[in-house]
Amino acid sequence: MAKFIVTGGQKLEGDFVVAGAKNAALKMIAASIMIPGRTTIYNVPRIIDVLKMIEIIESLGGKSQFVGNTLTVDASEINSSQPNNNAIQQLRGSVVIIGPLLSLFGKAEFAQPGGCLIGARPIDTHLNAFKSMGAEIKYSGEHFQIATDDDFKTGDKVVVLEEMSVTATENVMMASVLRSGKTRIEICAAEPEIADLAEFLNKAGAKISGAGTNTIVVDGVEKLQPIEYAVMPDRIEVGTIAIAAAITGGKVRIKNIIPAHLQIVLNKFRACHLDFEIEMIDEKFADMIINQKTKLQAPETKWVDTRPYPGFPTDLQPPFVVLMTQAAGRTKVFETIFESRFDYVKWLSVMGAKIEIESPHIVEIEGKTKLHGEMIESTDLRGGAALILAALCADGETVINNTNYVDRGYENFDERLKKLGAKIERVE
Ligand code: EPU
């Protein structure tokens, strides 16, 4: 398996263009099977998870063309409600194909979705929501079979989710798009990627309101039409690169960000004395300029916890812990969303970080520590990215095995870091 060899100590400098958001693009690709004809999606990141989702829609009869970051999906010949098991088992996000399949065919048959090992992650919230809409679900031999009848397809419904799950919200929203009736979904997650998916679907003719809040209402429509749409910038990538710039004492302009998606993250950055400015380009988009001069500090609250949006994103928790290893003072980080998202911490400790694991959900970091190069291993996507950041500011050479985790979610991360002056080599 490929590895990264990073020689630490280079200040990152230059311009960085943010890729499209993984967790929005994946859902749009799944949703495109509901749109008869050719849908063009711009700003799609070239990452393994996206390639797997393309494989899934192709296994249903869809056709695709992926040139640069523009993906065209032709769904005119979608004819199956049984996606390829192999791809489903490799990607947790593949679960979002179920909503579109139920909208289109009223049925779906699929294997247990897999993915990064960051917690128990069953799909009960999704299944119970579909059940409450009238679906019948059978499970045997690690296989799900979902069947529905007219009761699912027609009439007004209220669906109360069991928790604010991002993909469950999206799944129910997508399953409702082609119903004949109104679906009111309560206890929705409010992540910006959900609002972006709703905007994509609305452009195609869906009638969704409230996406980005905790209550979404979908007025069913008969048919969607082909569209062109650009995926929102990846807010997690913005946070990751901002931290990389700060911990190397660098000067980086991150282009094409949406600051409104990053409010709590920017607040925490200010609290840690991360030196940045936001230059608005228009009402929505901005450049973020990081020019780290001040000493990084642990936040005065001494405490950061991950929460559903607009709280601090769990996907930025690992890079934030690395930031805290370079900040003076003690900080506790409380991971409230996932059960095992601190696996990467053991490798940070090997590199010299002072981190106490208080429970599977809480770590306490004491900074600032000088990190040193070691032979380490990526444990999951965001943990892997965090270890690259640690290596960028460590003394000497770090070898990071299992780069495939990072390739799942960051497009050409090594090459793009290299353009900023990082010394990073990929060895196959
Ligand atoms: N959960 C359940 N049962 C369910 C659904 C969720 O127990 O049916 C639990 C999960 O185990 C977890 C929590 O609820 O403890 C939150 O899970 P959620 O469903 O919100 O997460 P998700 O929809 O599976 C998406 C992103 C994740 C991101 C989370 C939280 C996609 C494809 N994935 O996952 O992204 O961490 O929301 O924001 O959108 C990543 O990009 O690295 C990543 C893991």
Short mmCIF file of C-alpha atoms and ligand atoms in Angstrom, two decimals:
data_model
loop_
_atom_site.label_atom_id
_atom_site.label_comp_id
_atom_site.label_asym_id
_atom_site.label_seq_id
_atom_site.Cartn_x
_atom_site.Cartn_y
_atom_site.Cartn_z
CA MET A 1 0.00 0.00 0.00
CA ALA A 2 1.24 3.51 -0.80
CA LYS A 3 2.86 5.68 1.86
CA PHE A 4 3.75 9.33 2.31
CA ILE A 5 7.23 10.41 3.32
CA VAL A 6 7.15 13.88 4.83
CA THR A 7 10.13 15.98 5.84
CA GLY A 8 8.90 18.49 8.38
CA GLY A 9 9.85 22.07 9.02
CA GLN A 10 8.80 23.81 5.78
CA LYS A 11 6.57 26.86 6.12
CA LEU A 12 3.58 26.49 3.82
CA GLU A 13 3.27 29.43 1.45
CA GLY A 14 1.13 30.28 -1.56
CA ASP A 15 -2.41 29.93 -2.86
CA PHE A 16 -4.63 26.93 -2.24
CA VAL A 17 -7.86 26.37 -4.15
CA VAL A 18 -10.40 24.42 -2.12
CA ALA A 19 -11.96 21.36 -3.74
CA GLY A 20 -15.69 20.70 -3.88
CA ALA A 21 -17.17 19.19 -0.73
CA LYS A 22 -16.92 15.40 -0.62
CA ASN A 23 -20.00 15.08 1.55
CA ALA A 24 -22.10 17.16 -0.83
CA ALA A 25 -20.79 15.71 -4.11
CA LEU A 26 -21.39 12.10 -3.02
CA LYS A 27 -25.07 12.78 -2.37
CA MET A 28 -25.56 14.70 -5.63
CA ILE A 29 -24.12 11.78 -7.58
CA ALA A 30 -26.56 9.45 -5.82
CA ALA A 31 -29.44 11.90 -6.35
CA SER A 32 -28.66 12.19 -10.06
CA ILE A 33 -30.15 8.73 -10.66
CA MET A 34 -33.55 10.36 -10.07
CA ILE A 35 -32.97 12.83 -12.90
CA PRO A 36 -33.79 11.39 -16.31
CA GLY A 37 -31.17 12.54 -18.84
CA ARG A 38 -27.74 14.09 -18.38
CA THR A 39 -26.83 15.97 -15.23
CA THR A 40 -23.58 17.90 -15.09
CA ILE A 41 -21.95 18.42 -11.71
CA TYR A 42 -19.01 20.82 -11.49
CA ASN A 43 -16.39 21.02 -8.77
CA VAL A 44 -16.53 17.28 -7.99
CA PRO A 45 -13.42 16.22 -6.04
CA ARG A 46 -11.37 13.42 -7.63
CA ILE A 47 -11.24 11.19 -4.59
CA ILE A 48 -11.73 7.48 -4.02
CA ASP A 49 -15.13 7.88 -2.33
CA VAL A 50 -16.46 9.73 -5.39
CA LEU A 51 -15.10 7.04 -7.74
CA LYS A 52 -16.86 4.42 -5.61
CA MET A 53 -20.15 6.30 -5.75
CA ILE A 54 -19.79 6.51 -9.55
CA GLU A 55 -19.23 2.74 -9.57
CA ILE A 56 -22.46 2.36 -7.59
CA ILE A 57 -24.59 4.37 -10.00
CA GLU A 58 -23.00 2.59 -12.95
CA SER A 59 -23.92 -0.74 -11.37
CA LEU A 60 -27.54 0.47 -11.54
CA GLY A 61 -27.34 1.21 -15.28
CA GLY A 62 -26.15 4.84 -15.08
CA LYS A 63 -23.43 6.19 -17.36
CA SER A 64 -20.84 8.75 -16.43
CA GLN A 65 -18.04 10.89 -17.79
CA PHE A 66 -15.57 12.42 -15.36
CA VAL A 67 -13.30 15.01 -16.97
CA GLY A 68 -11.20 17.16 -14.65
CA ASN A 69 -13.62 18.01 -11.89
CA THR A 70 -16.72 17.91 -14.06
CA LEU A 71 -18.90 14.85 -13.79
CA THR A 72 -21.72 14.13 -16.20
CA VAL A 73 -24.20 11.48 -15.18
CA ASP A 74 -26.62 10.03 -17.68
CA ALA A 75 -29.41 8.31 -15.80
CA SER A 76 -31.65 7.56 -18.78
CA GLU A 77 -30.97 3.85 -18.53
CA ILE A 78 -31.05 3.32 -14.79
CA ASN A 79 -32.82 -0.02 -14.51
CA SER A 80 -31.80 -1.72 -11.28
CA SER A 81 -32.54 -1.26 -7.60
CA GLN A 82 -29.62 -3.50 -6.52
CA PRO A 83 -26.34 -1.59 -6.34
CA ASN A 84 -23.01 -3.40 -6.53
CA ASN A 85 -22.33 -4.92 -3.10
CA ASN A 86 -18.61 -4.54 -3.23
CA ALA A 87 -18.73 -0.76 -3.62
CA ILE A 88 -21.48 -0.45 -0.99
CA GLN A 89 -19.38 -2.35 1.53
CA GLN A 90 -16.38 -0.11 1.00
CA LEU A 91 -18.12 3.21 1.51
CA ARG A 92 -20.28 4.23 4.45
CA GLY A 93 -21.64 7.15 2.41
CA SER A 94 -23.05 4.66 -0.09
CA VAL A 95 -26.09 4.47 2.19
CA VAL A 96 -27.41 7.62 0.45
CA ILE A 97 -28.23 5.62 -2.66
CA ILE A 98 -31.23 4.12 -0.81
CA GLY A 99 -33.34 7.29 -0.73
CA PRO A 100 -33.07 7.85 -4.50
CA LEU A 101 -33.76 4.15 -5.17
CA LEU A 102 -36.92 4.27 -3.05
CA SER A 103 -38.03 7.43 -4.84
CA LEU A 104 -37.43 5.84 -8.25
CA PHE A 105 -38.37 2.19 -7.82
CA GLY A 106 -40.06 1.98 -4.42
CA LYS A 107 -37.57 -0.73 -3.49
CA ALA A 108 -33.89 -1.33 -2.83
CA GLU A 109 -31.66 -4.30 -2.10
CA PHE A 110 -28.15 -3.75 -0.76
CA ALA A 111 -25.36 -4.97 1.52
CA GLN A 112 -24.45 -3.44 4.89
CA PRO A 113 -22.61 -0.18 4.05
CA GLY A 114 -18.95 -0.12 5.17
CA GLY A 115 -16.34 2.65 5.39
CA CYS A 116 -13.83 4.16 7.84
CA LEU A 117 -13.69 2.48 11.23
CA ILE A 118 -14.62 5.42 13.43
CA GLY A 119 -17.47 3.97 15.43
CA ALA A 120 -20.38 1.57 15.52
CA ARG A 121 -22.36 3.45 12.86
CA PRO A 122 -25.40 1.25 12.26
CA ILE A 123 -28.02 2.58 9.84
CA ASP A 124 -30.98 2.20 12.17
CA THR A 125 -31.96 5.88 11.97
CA HIS A 126 -32.34 5.54 8.20
CA LEU A 127 -34.25 2.26 8.38
CA ASN A 128 -36.61 3.34 11.13
CA ALA A 129 -37.43 6.50 9.20
CA PHE A 130 -38.24 4.49 6.08
CA LYS A 131 -40.34 2.12 8.21
CA SER A 132 -42.27 5.05 9.63
CA MET A 133 -43.06 6.03 6.03
CA GLY A 134 -44.52 2.57 5.43
CA ALA A 135 -41.53 0.63 4.06
CA GLU A 136 -41.05 -3.03 4.87
CA ILE A 137 -37.49 -4.06 5.62
CA LYS A 138 -35.98 -7.53 5.64
CA TYR A 139 -32.45 -8.31 6.76
CA SER A 140 -30.72 -11.61 6.21
CA GLY A 141 -27.17 -12.68 5.44
CA GLU A 142 -25.91 -9.09 5.91
CA HIS A 143 -28.30 -8.01 3.18
CA PHE A 144 -31.16 -5.51 3.33
CA GLN A 145 -34.29 -5.68 1.24
CA ILE A 146 -36.63 -2.70 1.36
CA ALA A 147 -40.06 -2.89 -0.21
CA THR A 148 -42.79 -0.25 -0.30
CA ASP A 149 -46.35 0.04 -1.58
CA ASP A 150 -48.72 2.90 -2.41
CA ASP A 151 -48.93 3.87 1.23
CA PHE A 152 -45.24 4.91 1.06
CA LYS A 153 -45.69 6.78 -2.22
CA THR A 154 -48.81 8.79 -1.44
CA GLY A 155 -50.33 11.12 1.14
CA ASP A 156 -48.88 13.61 3.59
CA LYS A 157 -46.42 12.25 6.14
CA VAL A 158 -44.45 13.36 9.14
CA VAL A 159 -41.13 11.59 9.69
CA VAL A 160 -39.36 12.12 13.01
CA LEU A 161 -35.71 11.08 12.82
CA GLU A 162 -34.22 9.34 15.86
CA GLU A 163 -31.20 11.62 15.79
CA MET A 164 -29.73 14.42 13.72
CA SER A 165 -27.97 12.10 11.33
CA VAL A 166 -26.59 13.79 8.21
CA THR A 167 -27.03 10.92 5.77
CA ALA A 168 -30.38 9.82 7.27
CA THR A 169 -31.71 13.36 6.75
CA GLU A 170 -30.51 13.29 3.15
CA ASN A 171 -31.89 9.82 2.55
CA VAL A 172 -35.39 10.67 3.75
CA MET A 173 -35.29 13.97 1.86
CA MET A 174 -34.36 12.16 -1.36
CA ALA A 175 -36.88 9.35 -0.77
CA SER A 176 -39.57 12.04 -0.55
CA VAL A 177 -38.75 14.00 -3.69
CA LEU A 178 -40.87 11.92 -6.08
CA ARG A 179 -43.70 11.04 -3.65
CA SER A 180 -47.17 12.37 -4.34
CA GLY A 181 -47.73 14.20 -1.09
CA LYS A 182 -45.98 16.35 1.44
CA THR A 183 -43.26 14.94 3.71
CA ARG A 184 -42.35 16.86 6.82
CA ILE A 185 -39.06 15.66 8.29
CA GLU A 186 -38.29 16.56 11.91
CA ILE A 187 -35.00 16.39 13.88
CA CYS A 188 -33.02 16.91 10.70
CA ALA A 189 -29.31 17.49 10.69
CA ALA A 190 -28.56 21.03 9.45
CA GLU A 191 -25.12 20.64 7.80
CA PRO A 192 -24.50 22.97 4.82
CA GLU A 193 -23.95 19.91 2.59
CA ILE A 194 -27.62 19.01 3.14
CA ALA A 195 -28.70 22.49 2.06
CA ASP A 196 -26.43 22.20 -0.99
CA LEU A 197 -28.03 18.88 -1.93
CA ALA A 198 -31.49 20.42 -1.54
CA GLU A 199 -30.47 23.35 -3.77
CA PHE A 200 -29.22 20.87 -6.37
CA LEU A 201 -32.52 18.96 -6.25
CA ASN A 202 -34.62 22.13 -6.29
CA LYS A 203 -32.76 23.30 -9.38
CA ALA A 204 -33.81 19.98 -10.95
CA GLY A 205 -37.44 20.71 -10.06
CA ALA A 206 -37.83 19.29 -6.55
CA LYS A 207 -39.73 21.30 -3.95
CA ILE A 208 -37.73 21.19 -0.75
CA SER A 209 -37.80 23.86 1.92
CA GLY A 210 -36.04 24.16 5.25
CA ALA A 211 -32.86 22.25 4.32
CA GLY A 212 -30.09 23.56 6.55
CA THR A 213 -32.52 23.75 9.50
CA ASN A 214 -33.91 21.02 11.75
CA THR A 215 -37.22 20.74 9.89
CA ILE A 216 -37.40 20.00 6.18
CA VAL A 217 -40.58 19.92 4.12
CA VAL A 218 -40.63 18.16 0.77
CA ASP A 219 -43.57 18.67 -1.60
CA GLY A 220 -43.46 15.69 -3.92
CA VAL A 221 -43.12 16.31 -7.66
CA GLU A 222 -43.75 13.93 -10.57
CA LYS A 223 -40.45 14.29 -12.36
CA LEU A 224 -37.07 16.01 -12.22
CA GLN A 225 -35.19 17.62 -15.12
CA PRO A 226 -31.48 17.60 -16.06
CA ILE A 227 -29.38 20.43 -14.65
CA GLU A 228 -25.89 21.81 -14.25
CA TYR A 229 -24.71 22.49 -10.72
CA ALA A 230 -21.45 23.37 -8.91
CA VAL A 231 -20.72 21.65 -5.58
CA MET A 232 -20.02 23.92 -2.58
CA PRO A 233 -16.41 24.26 -1.37
CA ASP A 234 -15.24 21.71 1.19
CA ARG A 235 -15.34 23.42 4.58
CA ILE A 236 -13.36 20.56 6.17
CA GLU A 237 -10.56 20.99 3.66
CA VAL A 238 -10.51 24.73 4.44
CA GLY A 239 -10.07 24.04 8.15
CA THR A 240 -7.42 21.39 7.50
CA ILE A 241 -5.28 23.65 5.32
CA ALA A 242 -5.71 26.64 7.64
CA ILE A 243 -4.31 24.51 10.47
CA ALA A 244 -1.47 23.21 8.26
CA ALA A 245 -0.52 26.80 7.43
CA ALA A 246 -0.66 27.96 11.05
CA ILE A 247 1.35 25.12 12.60
CA THR A 248 4.13 25.59 10.05
CA GLY A 249 4.18 29.35 10.66
CA GLY A 250 3.18 29.82 7.05
CA LYS A 251 1.36 32.29 4.84
CA VAL A 252 -1.39 30.77 2.72
CA ARG A 253 -4.32 32.23 0.81
CA ILE A 254 -7.16 29.70 0.74
CA LYS A 255 -9.35 30.62 -2.19
CA ASN A 256 -13.05 30.07 -2.68
CA ILE A 257 -14.29 29.51 0.86
CA ILE A 258 -17.76 30.18 2.29
CA PRO A 259 -17.11 31.77 5.73
CA ALA A 260 -20.74 31.33 6.79
CA HIS A 261 -20.11 27.55 6.87
CA LEU A 262 -17.17 27.94 9.22
CA GLN A 263 -18.37 30.28 11.94
CA ILE A 264 -17.58 28.17 14.99
CA VAL A 265 -14.33 26.95 13.45
CA LEU A 266 -13.22 30.55 12.84
CA ASN A 267 -14.22 31.41 16.42
CA LYS A 268 -12.03 28.61 17.76
CA PHE A 269 -9.19 29.69 15.47
CA ARG A 270 -9.43 33.21 16.92
CA ALA A 271 -9.47 31.77 20.42
CA CYS A 272 -6.21 29.91 19.63
CA HIS A 273 -4.54 33.03 18.19
CA LEU A 274 -4.48 31.56 14.71
CA ASP A 275 -3.73 34.62 12.57
CA PHE A 276 -6.14 34.88 9.67
CA GLU A 277 -8.20 37.35 7.69
CA ILE A 278 -11.28 36.87 5.58
CA GLU A 279 -11.47 38.86 2.32
CA MET A 280 -14.98 38.73 0.94
CA ILE A 281 -15.20 38.32 -2.84
CA ASP A 282 -18.96 38.70 -3.01
CA GLU A 283 -21.78 38.22 -0.52
CA LYS A 284 -21.04 34.53 -0.11
CA PHE A 285 -17.52 33.61 -1.19
CA ALA A 286 -14.23 34.76 0.27
CA ASP A 287 -10.52 34.13 0.43
CA MET A 288 -9.03 33.23 3.80
CA ILE A 289 -5.50 34.44 4.37
CA ILE A 290 -3.46 32.76 7.09
CA ASN A 291 -0.27 34.52 8.08
CA GLN A 292 0.89 33.01 11.33
CA LYS A 293 3.00 35.41 13.36
CA THR A 294 1.55 35.08 16.87
CA LYS A 295 2.28 32.16 19.20
CA LEU A 296 -0.56 29.66 19.13
CA GLN A 297 -2.45 29.39 22.43
CA ALA A 298 -4.83 26.83 23.89
CA PRO A 299 -8.30 28.46 23.99
CA GLU A 300 -9.19 30.11 27.29
CA THR A 301 -12.19 27.82 27.66
CA LYS A 302 -9.68 24.89 27.74
CA TRP A 303 -12.37 22.82 26.12
CA VAL A 304 -13.67 22.09 22.60
CA ASP A 305 -16.45 19.65 21.78
CA THR A 306 -17.69 18.32 18.46
CA ARG A 307 -21.39 18.78 17.76
CA PRO A 308 -23.81 18.57 14.86
CA TYR A 309 -23.73 21.74 12.71
CA PRO A 310 -23.47 24.62 13.58
CA GLY A 311 -21.28 23.08 16.28
CA PHE A 312 -17.63 22.23 15.83
CA PRO A 313 -17.39 19.55 13.10
CA THR A 314 -16.20 16.08 14.09
CA ASP A 315 -14.40 15.88 10.75
CA LEU A 316 -12.08 18.67 11.89
CA GLN A 317 -11.48 17.21 15.33
CA PRO A 318 -8.25 15.34 14.41
CA PRO A 319 -6.58 18.36 12.70
CA PHE A 320 -7.69 20.51 15.66
CA VAL A 321 -5.97 18.16 18.11
CA VAL A 322 -2.76 18.56 16.08
CA LEU A 323 -3.21 22.34 16.29
CA MET A 324 -3.46 22.00 20.07
CA THR A 325 -0.15 20.11 20.21
CA GLN A 326 1.40 23.31 18.83
CA ALA A 327 -0.49 25.71 21.12
CA ALA A 328 0.68 26.70 24.58
CA GLY A 329 -1.55 25.35 27.36
CA ARG A 330 -3.94 22.49 28.04
CA THR A 331 -7.07 21.72 26.03
CA LYS A 332 -9.64 18.98 26.38
CA VAL A 333 -11.29 17.80 23.21
CA PHE A 334 -14.61 16.02 23.61
CA GLU A 335 -15.73 13.94 20.62
CA THR A 336 -19.48 13.64 21.07
CA ILE A 337 -20.42 12.20 17.66
CA PHE A 338 -18.30 9.07 17.08
CA GLU A 339 -17.05 6.34 19.41
CA SER A 340 -13.57 5.72 18.05
CA ARG A 341 -12.31 8.82 16.41
CA PHE A 342 -9.16 9.10 18.50
CA ASP A 343 -7.28 6.13 17.02
CA TYR A 344 -4.75 8.45 15.38
CA VAL A 345 -3.82 9.93 18.78
CA LYS A 346 -1.54 7.02 19.63
CA TRP A 347 0.60 7.94 16.61
CA LEU A 348 0.75 11.59 17.67
CA SER A 349 2.04 10.38 21.04
CA VAL A 350 4.68 8.29 19.26
CA MET A 351 5.73 11.54 17.54
CA GLY A 352 6.16 13.22 20.91
CA ALA A 353 2.76 14.83 21.55
CA LYS A 354 1.57 14.97 25.17
CA ILE A 355 -1.96 13.68 24.95
CA GLU A 356 -3.87 11.88 27.65
CA ILE A 357 -6.74 9.68 26.53
CA GLU A 358 -9.29 10.13 29.31
CA SER A 359 -12.03 8.07 27.68
CA PRO A 360 -12.94 6.93 24.17
CA HIS A 361 -14.59 10.36 23.85
CA ILE A 362 -12.19 12.74 25.63
CA VAL A 363 -8.52 13.58 25.20
CA GLU A 364 -6.46 16.25 26.91
CA ILE A 365 -3.59 17.83 25.02
CA GLU A 366 -0.71 19.69 26.60
CA GLY A 367 1.18 22.01 24.25
CA LYS A 368 3.37 23.14 22.89
CA THR A 369 5.43 20.05 22.11
CA LYS A 370 8.11 19.58 19.53
CA LEU A 371 7.07 16.64 17.36
CA HIS A 372 9.60 14.33 15.71
CA GLY A 373 9.47 12.16 12.61
CA GLU A 374 8.53 8.50 13.06
CA MET A 375 7.12 5.55 11.14
CA ILE A 376 3.36 5.80 11.63
CA GLU A 377 0.07 4.70 10.12
CA SER A 378 -3.14 6.38 8.93
CA THR A 379 -6.09 4.96 10.80
CA ASP A 380 -8.94 6.68 8.96
CA LEU A 381 -9.54 9.58 6.59
CA ARG A 382 -9.50 12.55 8.96
CA GLY A 383 -7.01 10.94 11.34
CA GLY A 384 -4.73 10.35 8.34
CA ALA A 385 -4.93 14.00 7.30
CA ALA A 386 -4.13 15.03 10.88
CA LEU A 387 -1.01 12.86 10.90
CA ILE A 388 0.19 14.55 7.70
CA LEU A 389 -0.24 17.93 9.41
CA ALA A 390 1.73 16.67 12.41
CA ALA A 391 4.49 15.48 10.08
CA LEU A 392 4.62 18.89 8.38
CA CYS A 393 5.63 20.56 11.62
CA ALA A 394 7.74 17.69 13.04
CA ASP A 395 11.53 17.50 13.10
CA GLY A 396 12.91 15.11 10.52
CA GLU A 397 11.23 12.53 8.37
CA THR A 398 7.86 10.88 9.00
CA VAL A 399 6.68 7.87 7.05
CA ILE A 400 2.89 7.55 6.99
CA ASN A 401 1.59 4.19 5.84
CA ASN A 402 -1.91 3.53 4.44
CA THR A 403 -2.33 6.69 2.41
CA ASN A 404 -5.45 5.22 0.81
CA TYR A 405 -7.50 6.57 3.73
CA VAL A 406 -6.46 10.12 2.90
CA ASP A 407 -7.12 9.59 -0.82
CA ARG A 408 -10.71 8.73 0.07
CA GLY A 409 -11.47 12.32 0.93
CA TYR A 410 -8.72 14.75 -0.16
CA GLU A 411 -7.98 15.22 -3.84
CA ASN A 412 -4.28 14.89 -4.63
CA PHE A 413 -3.46 16.07 -1.13
CA ASP A 414 0.27 15.46 -1.44
CA GLU A 415 0.61 17.32 -4.75
CA ARG A 416 -1.42 20.27 -3.53
CA LEU A 417 0.63 20.48 -0.33
CA LYS A 418 3.80 20.29 -2.39
CA LYS A 419 2.68 23.37 -4.32
CA LEU A 420 2.63 25.16 -0.97
CA GLY A 421 6.23 24.13 -0.36
CA ALA A 422 5.68 20.99 1.72
CA LYS A 423 8.23 18.22 1.37
CA ILE A 424 5.99 15.24 0.84
CA GLU A 425 6.56 12.23 -1.41
CA ARG A 426 4.18 9.44 -2.27
CA VAL A 427 5.85 6.06 -2.50
CA GLU A 428 3.79 3.30 -4.13
N1 EPU B 1 -25.77 6.94 13.83
C1 EPU B 1 -26.36 5.77 14.22
N2 EPU B 1 -27.31 5.21 13.40
C2 EPU B 1 -27.67 5.78 12.24
C3 EPU B 1 -27.07 6.98 11.84
C4 EPU B 1 -26.12 7.54 12.68
O1 EPU B 1 -26.07 5.23 15.25
O2 EPU B 1 -28.52 5.23 11.54
C5 EPU B 1 -24.76 7.57 14.68
C6 EPU B 1 -23.41 7.40 14.14
O3 EPU B 1 -22.83 6.17 14.56
C7 EPU B 1 -22.71 8.57 14.73
C8 EPU B 1 -23.74 9.66 14.72
O4 EPU B 1 -24.97 8.96 14.69
O5 EPU B 1 -22.37 8.30 16.05
C9 EPU B 1 -23.67 10.67 13.63
O6 EPU B 1 -23.74 10.04 12.45
P1 EPU B 1 -24.34 10.70 11.16
O7 EPU B 1 -25.38 9.78 10.65
O8 EPU B 1 -24.65 12.13 11.31
O9 EPU B 1 -23.09 10.56 10.23
P2 EPU B 1 -23.15 10.11 8.79
O10 EPU B 1 -24.32 10.68 8.13
O11 EPU B 1 -22.90 8.66 8.71
C10 EPU B 1 -21.84 12.17 7.80
C11 EPU B 1 -20.55 12.33 7.06
C12 EPU B 1 -19.39 12.07 8.01
C13 EPU B 1 -19.48 13.05 9.17
C14 EPU B 1 -20.85 12.91 9.86
C15 EPU B 1 -21.07 13.92 10.97
C16 EPU B 1 -21.14 11.66 4.84
C17 EPU B 1 -21.00 10.66 3.75
N3 EPU B 1 -20.51 11.39 5.96
O12 EPU B 1 -21.84 10.82 8.23
O13 EPU B 1 -18.21 12.30 7.27
O14 EPU B 1 -18.47 12.78 10.08
O15 EPU B 1 -21.90 13.08 8.89
O16 EPU B 1 -20.94 15.20 10.47
O17 EPU B 1 -21.80 12.68 4.67
C18 EPU B 1 -15.92 12.18 6.84
O18 EPU B 1 -16.11 12.93 5.87
O19 EPU B 1 -14.77 11.90 7.26
C19 EPU B 1 -17.06 11.61 7.54
C20 EPU B 1 -16.97 10.55 8.34
#
